[in-house]
GROMACS .gro file of C-alpha atoms in nm:
model
  369
    1UNK     CA    1   0.001  -0.015   0.021
    2UNK     CA    2   0.100   0.356  -0.018
    3UNK     CA    3  -0.060   0.707  -0.140
    4UNK     CA    4  -0.167   0.755  -0.472
    5UNK     CA    5   0.145   0.814  -0.690
    6UNK     CA    6   0.381   0.608  -0.461
    7UNK     CA    7   0.482   0.342  -0.733
    8UNK     CA    8   0.267   0.054  -0.607
    9UNK     CA    9   0.234  -0.100  -0.924
   10UNK     CA   10   0.576  -0.014  -1.040
   11UNK     CA   11   0.751  -0.170  -0.713
   12UNK     CA   12   0.554  -0.479  -0.748
   13UNK     CA   13   0.600  -0.570  -1.100
   14UNK     CA   14   0.952  -0.472  -1.020
   15UNK     CA   15   0.994  -0.736  -0.740
   16UNK     CA   16   0.806  -1.016  -0.955
   17UNK     CA   17   1.035  -0.961  -1.244
   18UNK     CA   18   1.351  -1.020  -1.014
   19UNK     CA   19   1.212  -1.384  -0.885
   20UNK     CA   20   1.179  -1.696  -1.106
   21UNK     CA   21   0.811  -1.723  -1.043
   22UNK     CA   22   0.606  -1.621  -1.333
   23UNK     CA   23   0.390  -1.313  -1.243
   24UNK     CA   24   0.022  -1.311  -1.292
   25UNK     CA   25  -0.084  -0.924  -1.314
   26UNK     CA   26  -0.471  -0.876  -1.305
   27UNK     CA   27  -0.582  -0.541  -1.287
   28UNK     CA   28  -0.882  -0.475  -1.078
   29UNK     CA   29  -0.992  -0.174  -1.293
   30UNK     CA   30  -1.059  -0.411  -1.598
   31UNK     CA   31  -1.262  -0.650  -1.371
   32UNK     CA   32  -1.664  -0.671  -1.359
   33UNK     CA   33  -1.758  -0.466  -1.055
   34UNK     CA   34  -2.053  -0.664  -0.965
   35UNK     CA   35  -2.068  -0.994  -0.772
   36UNK     CA   36  -2.274  -1.203  -0.991
   37UNK     CA   37  -1.967  -1.177  -1.252
   38UNK     CA   38  -1.714  -1.258  -1.000
   39UNK     CA   39  -1.875  -1.524  -0.828
   40UNK     CA   40  -1.602  -1.792  -0.803
   41UNK     CA   41  -1.222  -1.856  -0.808
   42UNK     CA   42  -1.255  -2.005  -1.181
   43UNK     CA   43  -1.485  -1.692  -1.292
   44UNK     CA   44  -1.214  -1.454  -1.134
   45UNK     CA   45  -0.923  -1.589  -1.357
   46UNK     CA   46  -1.161  -1.635  -1.671
   47UNK     CA   47  -1.237  -1.255  -1.631
   48UNK     CA   48  -0.877  -1.174  -1.567
   49UNK     CA   49  -0.763  -1.357  -1.887
   50UNK     CA   50  -1.030  -1.176  -2.072
   51UNK     CA   51  -0.861  -0.847  -1.958
   52UNK     CA   52  -0.535  -0.955  -2.189
   53UNK     CA   53  -0.762  -0.993  -2.483
   54UNK     CA   54  -0.545  -1.278  -2.616
   55UNK     CA   55  -0.813  -1.475  -2.788
   56UNK     CA   56  -0.951  -1.150  -2.996
   57UNK     CA   57  -0.878  -1.338  -3.318
   58UNK     CA   58  -1.137  -1.626  -3.249
   59UNK     CA   59  -1.515  -1.611  -3.304
   60UNK     CA   60  -1.728  -1.479  -3.020
   61UNK     CA   61  -1.894  -1.829  -2.969
   62UNK     CA   62  -1.526  -1.997  -2.964
   63UNK     CA   63  -1.373  -1.725  -2.778
   64UNK     CA   64  -1.640  -1.785  -2.472
   65UNK     CA   65  -1.592  -2.139  -2.450
   66UNK     CA   66  -1.237  -2.126  -2.465
   67UNK     CA   67  -1.196  -1.844  -2.173
   68UNK     CA   68  -1.424  -2.086  -1.972
   69UNK     CA   69  -1.180  -2.362  -2.012
   70UNK     CA   70  -0.900  -2.127  -1.975
   71UNK     CA   71  -1.057  -2.009  -1.613
   72UNK     CA   72  -1.039  -2.348  -1.469
   73UNK     CA   73  -0.779  -2.476  -1.601
   74UNK     CA   74  -0.569  -2.188  -1.467
   75UNK     CA   75  -0.721  -2.250  -1.139
   76UNK     CA   76  -0.567  -2.596  -1.130
   77UNK     CA   77  -0.240  -2.434  -1.230
   78UNK     CA   78  -0.243  -2.188  -0.945
   79UNK     CA   79  -0.356  -2.471  -0.699
   80UNK     CA   80  -0.039  -2.680  -0.725
   81UNK     CA   81   0.213  -2.642  -0.469
   82UNK     CA   82   0.536  -2.461  -0.558
   83UNK     CA   83   0.683  -2.101  -0.663
   84UNK     CA   84   0.598  -2.135  -1.037
   85UNK     CA   85   0.344  -1.840  -0.991
   86UNK     CA   86   0.287  -1.504  -0.834
   87UNK     CA   87  -0.067  -1.376  -0.842
   88UNK     CA   88  -0.085  -0.974  -0.848
   89UNK     CA   89  -0.426  -0.824  -0.800
   90UNK     CA   90  -0.338  -0.447  -0.870
   91UNK     CA   91  -0.556  -0.160  -0.760
   92UNK     CA   92  -0.804  -0.283  -0.519
   93UNK     CA   93  -0.947   0.081  -0.501
   94UNK     CA   94  -0.999   0.094  -0.858
   95UNK     CA   95  -1.284  -0.176  -0.855
   96UNK     CA   96  -1.643  -0.073  -0.679
   97UNK     CA   97  -1.686  -0.453  -0.595
   98UNK     CA   98  -1.356  -0.476  -0.398
   99UNK     CA   99  -1.354  -0.150  -0.266
  100UNK     CA  100  -1.629  -0.270   0.036
  101UNK     CA  101  -1.621  -0.555   0.262
  102UNK     CA  102  -1.857  -0.796   0.086
  103UNK     CA  103  -1.623  -0.755  -0.236
  104UNK     CA  104  -1.335  -0.844   0.006
  105UNK     CA  105  -1.520  -1.142   0.141
  106UNK     CA  106  -1.565  -1.273  -0.203
  107UNK     CA  107  -1.196  -1.200  -0.280
  108UNK     CA  108  -1.056  -1.380   0.037
  109UNK     CA  109  -1.260  -1.696  -0.039
  110UNK     CA  110  -1.181  -1.707  -0.409
  111UNK     CA  111  -0.829  -1.693  -0.334
  112UNK     CA  112  -0.856  -1.955  -0.070
  113UNK     CA  113  -0.790  -2.224  -0.304
  114UNK     CA  114  -0.467  -2.100  -0.464
  115UNK     CA  115  -0.151  -2.206  -0.342
  116UNK     CA  116   0.078  -1.949  -0.491
  117UNK     CA  117   0.194  -1.638  -0.361
  118UNK     CA  118  -0.050  -1.362  -0.380
  119UNK     CA  119   0.011  -0.985  -0.371
  120UNK     CA  120  -0.282  -0.729  -0.336
  121UNK     CA  121  -0.225  -0.382  -0.407
  122UNK     CA  122  -0.431  -0.079  -0.311
  123UNK     CA  123  -0.428   0.306  -0.192
  124UNK     CA  124  -0.322   0.363   0.146
  125UNK     CA  125  -0.631   0.624   0.176
  126UNK     CA  126  -0.833   0.312   0.066
  127UNK     CA  127  -0.712   0.106   0.317
  128UNK     CA  128  -0.731   0.348   0.599
  129UNK     CA  129  -1.098   0.412   0.519
  130UNK     CA  130  -1.185   0.027   0.490
  131UNK     CA  131  -0.947  -0.076   0.762
  132UNK     CA  132  -1.225  -0.249   0.991
  133UNK     CA  133  -1.363  -0.396   0.685
  134UNK     CA  134  -1.044  -0.532   0.564
  135UNK     CA  135  -0.989  -0.704   0.899
  136UNK     CA  136  -1.339  -0.872   0.901
  137UNK     CA  137  -1.314  -0.989   0.519
  138UNK     CA  138  -0.999  -1.154   0.582
  139UNK     CA  139  -1.047  -1.294   0.920
  140UNK     CA  140  -1.395  -1.325   1.056
  141UNK     CA  141  -1.615  -1.334   0.759
  142UNK     CA  142  -1.366  -1.562   0.536
  143UNK     CA  143  -1.551  -1.895   0.575
  144UNK     CA  144  -1.387  -2.083   0.299
  145UNK     CA  145  -1.143  -2.320   0.474
  146UNK     CA  146  -1.130  -2.054   0.757
  147UNK     CA  147  -0.815  -1.802   0.769
  148UNK     CA  148  -0.504  -1.984   0.735
  149UNK     CA  149  -0.261  -1.794   0.576
  150UNK     CA  150  -0.058  -1.518   0.716
  151UNK     CA  151   0.028  -1.189   0.548
  152UNK     CA  152   0.227  -0.892   0.569
  153UNK     CA  153   0.155  -0.533   0.515
  154UNK     CA  154   0.413  -0.314   0.324
  155UNK     CA  155   0.383   0.049   0.303
  156UNK     CA  156   0.566   0.235   0.056
  157UNK     CA  157   0.694   0.554   0.247
  158UNK     CA  158   0.734   0.947   0.076
  159UNK     CA  159   1.067   0.982  -0.091
  160UNK     CA  160   1.361   1.130   0.041
  161UNK     CA  161   1.560   1.404  -0.115
  162UNK     CA  162   1.819   1.148  -0.211
  163UNK     CA  163   1.569   0.931  -0.396
  164UNK     CA  164   1.428   1.213  -0.598
  165UNK     CA  165   1.754   1.349  -0.690
  166UNK     CA  166   1.848   0.995  -0.803
  167UNK     CA  167   1.545   0.980  -1.053
  168UNK     CA  168   1.611   1.327  -1.162
  169UNK     CA  169   1.990   1.187  -1.273
  170UNK     CA  170   1.822   0.933  -1.490
  171UNK     CA  171   1.640   1.144  -1.667
  172UNK     CA  172   1.883   1.405  -1.710
  173UNK     CA  173   2.094   1.117  -1.868
  174UNK     CA  174   1.840   1.084  -2.151
  175UNK     CA  175   1.840   1.452  -2.238
  176UNK     CA  176   2.062   1.692  -2.458
  177UNK     CA  177   2.080   2.058  -2.469
  178UNK     CA  178   1.843   2.317  -2.318
  179UNK     CA  179   1.607   2.055  -2.166
  180UNK     CA  180   1.900   1.882  -1.975
  181UNK     CA  181   2.020   2.232  -1.874
  182UNK     CA  182   1.649   2.297  -1.700
  183UNK     CA  183   1.640   1.985  -1.535
  184UNK     CA  184   1.998   2.030  -1.412
  185UNK     CA  185   1.894   2.378  -1.256
  186UNK     CA  186   1.617   2.171  -1.091
  187UNK     CA  187   1.841   1.904  -0.954
  188UNK     CA  188   2.071   2.219  -0.783
  189UNK     CA  189   1.712   2.296  -0.605
  190UNK     CA  190   1.683   1.942  -0.499
  191UNK     CA  191   2.038   1.935  -0.387
  192UNK     CA  192   2.062   2.233  -0.201
  193UNK     CA  193   1.698   2.180  -0.009
  194UNK     CA  194   1.590   2.521  -0.189
  195UNK     CA  195   1.294   2.327  -0.360
  196UNK     CA  196   1.004   2.387  -0.102
  197UNK     CA  197   0.955   2.766  -0.175
  198UNK     CA  198   0.878   2.626  -0.549
  199UNK     CA  199   0.729   2.308  -0.484
  200UNK     CA  200   0.652   2.231  -0.148
  201UNK     CA  201   0.656   1.889  -0.033
  202UNK     CA  202   0.531   1.734  -0.385
  203UNK     CA  203   0.870   1.604  -0.488
  204UNK     CA  204   0.817   1.345  -0.208
  205UNK     CA  205   0.575   1.185  -0.424
  206UNK     CA  206   0.695   1.002  -0.732
  207UNK     CA  207   0.417   1.054  -0.957
  208UNK     CA  208   0.405   1.431  -0.862
  209UNK     CA  209   0.796   1.441  -0.904
  210UNK     CA  210   0.721   1.297  -1.269
  211UNK     CA  211   0.451   1.601  -1.331
  212UNK     CA  212   0.749   1.845  -1.223
  213UNK     CA  213   1.003   1.662  -1.414
  214UNK     CA  214   0.774   1.693  -1.742
  215UNK     CA  215   0.697   2.050  -1.650
  216UNK     CA  216   1.041   2.170  -1.604
  217UNK     CA  217   1.163   2.019  -1.921
  218UNK     CA  218   0.904   2.179  -2.128
  219UNK     CA  219   0.933   2.523  -2.008
  220UNK     CA  220   1.200   2.549  -1.692
  221UNK     CA  221   1.165   2.660  -1.335
  222UNK     CA  222   0.882   2.930  -1.292
  223UNK     CA  223   0.870   3.090  -0.922
  224UNK     CA  224   0.608   3.331  -1.049
  225UNK     CA  225   0.382   3.063  -1.171
  226UNK     CA  226   0.382   2.833  -0.867
  227UNK     CA  227   0.015   2.880  -0.814
  228UNK     CA  228  -0.057   2.765  -1.205
  229UNK     CA  229   0.191   2.464  -1.131
  230UNK     CA  230  -0.015   2.365  -0.821
  231UNK     CA  231  -0.367   2.396  -0.998
  232UNK     CA  232  -0.259   2.187  -1.309
  233UNK     CA  233  -0.090   1.915  -1.107
  234UNK     CA  234  -0.376   1.883  -0.879
  235UNK     CA  235  -0.651   1.891  -1.176
  236UNK     CA  236  -0.403   1.650  -1.369
  237UNK     CA  237  -0.419   1.405  -1.051
  238UNK     CA  238  -0.815   1.410  -1.016
  239UNK     CA  239  -0.848   1.369  -1.411
  240UNK     CA  240  -0.626   1.049  -1.382
  241UNK     CA  241  -0.850   0.911  -1.064
  242UNK     CA  242  -1.176   1.005  -1.243
  243UNK     CA  243  -1.073   0.813  -1.581
  244UNK     CA  244  -1.060   0.480  -1.373
  245UNK     CA  245  -1.405   0.431  -1.449
  246UNK     CA  246  -1.482   0.135  -1.223
  247UNK     CA  247  -1.351   0.343  -0.870
  248UNK     CA  248  -1.609   0.459  -0.644
  249UNK     CA  249  -1.680   0.819  -0.730
  250UNK     CA  250  -1.879   1.114  -0.612
  251UNK     CA  251  -2.107   1.137  -0.912
  252UNK     CA  252  -2.084   0.954  -1.210
  253UNK     CA  253  -2.294   1.172  -1.442
  254UNK     CA  254  -2.095   1.503  -1.473
  255UNK     CA  255  -1.884   1.547  -1.754
  256UNK     CA  256  -1.490   1.525  -1.652
  257UNK     CA  257  -1.427   1.889  -1.611
  258UNK     CA  258  -1.719   1.978  -1.420
  259UNK     CA  259  -1.623   1.679  -1.177
  260UNK     CA  260  -1.285   1.827  -1.142
  261UNK     CA  261  -1.423   2.160  -1.052
  262UNK     CA  262  -1.648   2.058  -0.810
  263UNK     CA  263  -1.373   1.844  -0.609
  264UNK     CA  264  -1.135   2.154  -0.620
  265UNK     CA  265  -1.442   2.350  -0.465
  266UNK     CA  266  -1.485   2.082  -0.180
  267UNK     CA  267  -1.138   2.056  -0.095
  268UNK     CA  268  -1.106   2.445  -0.097
  269UNK     CA  269  -1.404   2.486   0.130
  270UNK     CA  270  -1.241   2.216   0.344
  271UNK     CA  271  -0.934   2.402   0.383
  272UNK     CA  272  -1.114   2.676   0.481
  273UNK     CA  273  -1.260   2.504   0.795
  274UNK     CA  274  -0.930   2.355   0.900
  275UNK     CA  275  -0.777   2.645   1.138
  276UNK     CA  276  -0.870   2.789   1.475
  277UNK     CA  277  -0.779   3.145   1.598
  278UNK     CA  278  -0.584   3.155   1.929
  279UNK     CA  279  -0.468   3.492   2.058
  280UNK     CA  280  -0.495   3.666   1.725
  281UNK     CA  281  -0.306   3.422   1.532
  282UNK     CA  282  -0.472   3.136   1.298
  283UNK     CA  283  -0.326   2.817   1.350
  284UNK     CA  284  -0.378   2.525   1.103
  285UNK     CA  285  -0.537   2.226   1.195
  286UNK     CA  286  -0.431   1.867   1.076
  287UNK     CA  287  -0.740   1.715   1.061
  288UNK     CA  288  -1.116   1.789   0.956
  289UNK     CA  289  -1.408   1.592   1.069
  290UNK     CA  290  -1.580   1.351   0.812
  291UNK     CA  291  -1.913   1.524   0.940
  292UNK     CA  292  -1.792   1.885   0.816
  293UNK     CA  293  -1.661   1.747   0.489
  294UNK     CA  294  -2.020   1.573   0.439
  295UNK     CA  295  -2.182   1.898   0.469
  296UNK     CA  296  -1.953   2.070   0.211
  297UNK     CA  297  -1.996   1.779  -0.043
  298UNK     CA  298  -2.391   1.806   0.032
  299UNK     CA  299  -2.388   2.175  -0.073
  300UNK     CA  300  -2.127   2.100  -0.401
  301UNK     CA  301  -2.261   1.740  -0.513
  302UNK     CA  302  -2.624   1.717  -0.443
  303UNK     CA  303  -2.717   1.339  -0.349
  304UNK     CA  304  -2.355   1.227  -0.344
  305UNK     CA  305  -2.334   0.858  -0.273
  306UNK     CA  306  -2.022   0.692  -0.028
  307UNK     CA  307  -1.887   1.023   0.010
  308UNK     CA  308  -1.613   0.916   0.224
  309UNK     CA  309  -1.447   0.666   0.018
  310UNK     CA  310  -1.544   0.850  -0.277
  311UNK     CA  311  -1.357   1.146  -0.195
  312UNK     CA  312  -1.055   0.970  -0.047
  313UNK     CA  313  -0.989   0.803  -0.404
  314UNK     CA  314  -1.025   1.129  -0.603
  315UNK     CA  315  -0.899   1.413  -0.436
  316UNK     CA  316  -0.624   1.514  -0.200
  317UNK     CA  317  -0.821   1.462   0.108
  318UNK     CA  318  -0.736   1.139   0.251
  319UNK     CA  319  -0.858   0.940   0.567
  320UNK     CA  320  -0.621   1.053   0.860
  321UNK     CA  321  -0.552   0.687   0.973
  322UNK     CA  322  -0.701   0.333   1.017
  323UNK     CA  323  -0.997   0.322   1.198
  324UNK     CA  324  -1.266   0.096   1.320
  325UNK     CA  325  -1.491   0.360   1.439
  326UNK     CA  326  -1.723   0.606   1.274
  327UNK     CA  327  -1.531   0.911   1.406
  328UNK     CA  328  -1.351   0.942   1.104
  329UNK     CA  329  -1.141   1.280   0.964
  330UNK     CA  330  -0.986   1.391   0.656
  331UNK     CA  331  -0.627   1.513   0.631
  332UNK     CA  332  -0.435   1.676   0.316
  333UNK     CA  333  -0.206   1.471   0.150
  334UNK     CA  334   0.069   1.760   0.126
  335UNK     CA  335   0.086   2.046   0.331
  336UNK     CA  336   0.148   2.303   0.036
  337UNK     CA  337  -0.186   2.188  -0.111
  338UNK     CA  338  -0.347   2.276   0.207
  339UNK     CA  339  -0.197   2.606   0.253
  340UNK     CA  340  -0.243   2.697  -0.126
  341UNK     CA  341  -0.641   2.597  -0.102
  342UNK     CA  342  -0.683   2.778   0.194
  343UNK     CA  343  -0.519   3.122   0.041
  344UNK     CA  344  -0.772   3.057  -0.223
  345UNK     CA  345  -1.030   3.034  -0.014
  346UNK     CA  346  -0.932   3.359   0.187
  347UNK     CA  347  -0.919   3.524  -0.148
  348UNK     CA  348  -1.260   3.416  -0.283
  349UNK     CA  349  -1.422   3.477   0.040
  350UNK     CA  350  -1.267   3.830   0.066
  351UNK     CA  351  -1.095   3.764   0.379
  352UNK     CA  352  -0.750   3.885   0.448
  353UNK     CA  353  -0.477   3.664   0.518
  354UNK     CA  354  -0.310   3.877   0.799
  355UNK     CA  355  -0.363   3.610   1.097
  356UNK     CA  356  -0.245   3.291   0.902
  357UNK     CA  357   0.109   3.169   0.846
  358UNK     CA  358   0.366   3.335   0.652
  359UNK     CA  359   0.339   3.070   0.390
  360UNK     CA  360  -0.049   3.123   0.348
  361UNK     CA  361   0.018   3.508   0.333
  362UNK     CA  362   0.290   3.467   0.053
  363UNK     CA  363   0.062   3.245  -0.146
  364UNK     CA  364  -0.234   3.480  -0.105
  365UNK     CA  365  -0.011   3.764  -0.230
  366UNK     CA  366   0.081   3.592  -0.540
  367UNK     CA  367  -0.281   3.525  -0.628
  368UNK     CA  368  -0.305   3.938  -0.627
  369UNK     CA  369  -0.020   3.988  -0.867
   0.00000   0.00000   0.00000
């Protein structure tokens, strides 16, 4: 597990490629999202094979028969003792069925017959939001053969500066002329720890770092357009999540850009509720209660379903940590995002930033230029 953009799929495939076992990659976003379409181990494997489209040249009738036979045969292969295969179910959060306890119960029982190694990947925000349900799905409610397999939870942490520099060096080695010079300037920012004023803590996330590198390669470092960079990164990430069509969402009927605008509005209003005044000074709070966020969602997304998980999987507001209780809260994935959205909120509502931290005041000042 890890936050969005932490490199979960890349890490798993890299690890699988380093072993003698043959990796079987199942992308959950491509699987059906209904229980009656994933009701047995053979059917799960059959649907997984269909996502590979390896029988497209056959007629429809023949293709269906072969896939049914292949699903059953594949199950027999994966039930055999030994280390010939490792099954990877990538992106549980990208399939509505597997996003909830009932789907996880089905999956746990479907995997119980397999003897090979099994790797599941999901976002940290999904795991934290569903922590109690995950525990139940894999223990008390997993009745087939009873729980008998140990599991380890591996979490990908944010990158340190040295790792960001290493990626930057790899990209630099492939560039020439002006693009190489631009990225070398960015590398100096990383090396001298002078990047925070431009990019905040975004370089600690591999995906966001790639966005930064692409932008720097194209047009260099622009201190005066930091707000535009923040806004474009955030919108790009939300678009990317929304395009995972099987993932839980707040509203499936809105077009893409309208959905992005509304998510931005929800986050901006949430940031505007995440501070307390103390002796004339505004202190930023780390978390915002789910109740407050749901009130905001109700005003922005009328009749939104599954607001907690839907927001966690489509925004920069994440569950603050694993919990079995209903007293849940959200936290921003990056401090710089919270500060930027708070400055936007103050600007939109016409409130001065004088009582707020210097970082918020600086962002607010940039908006007035």
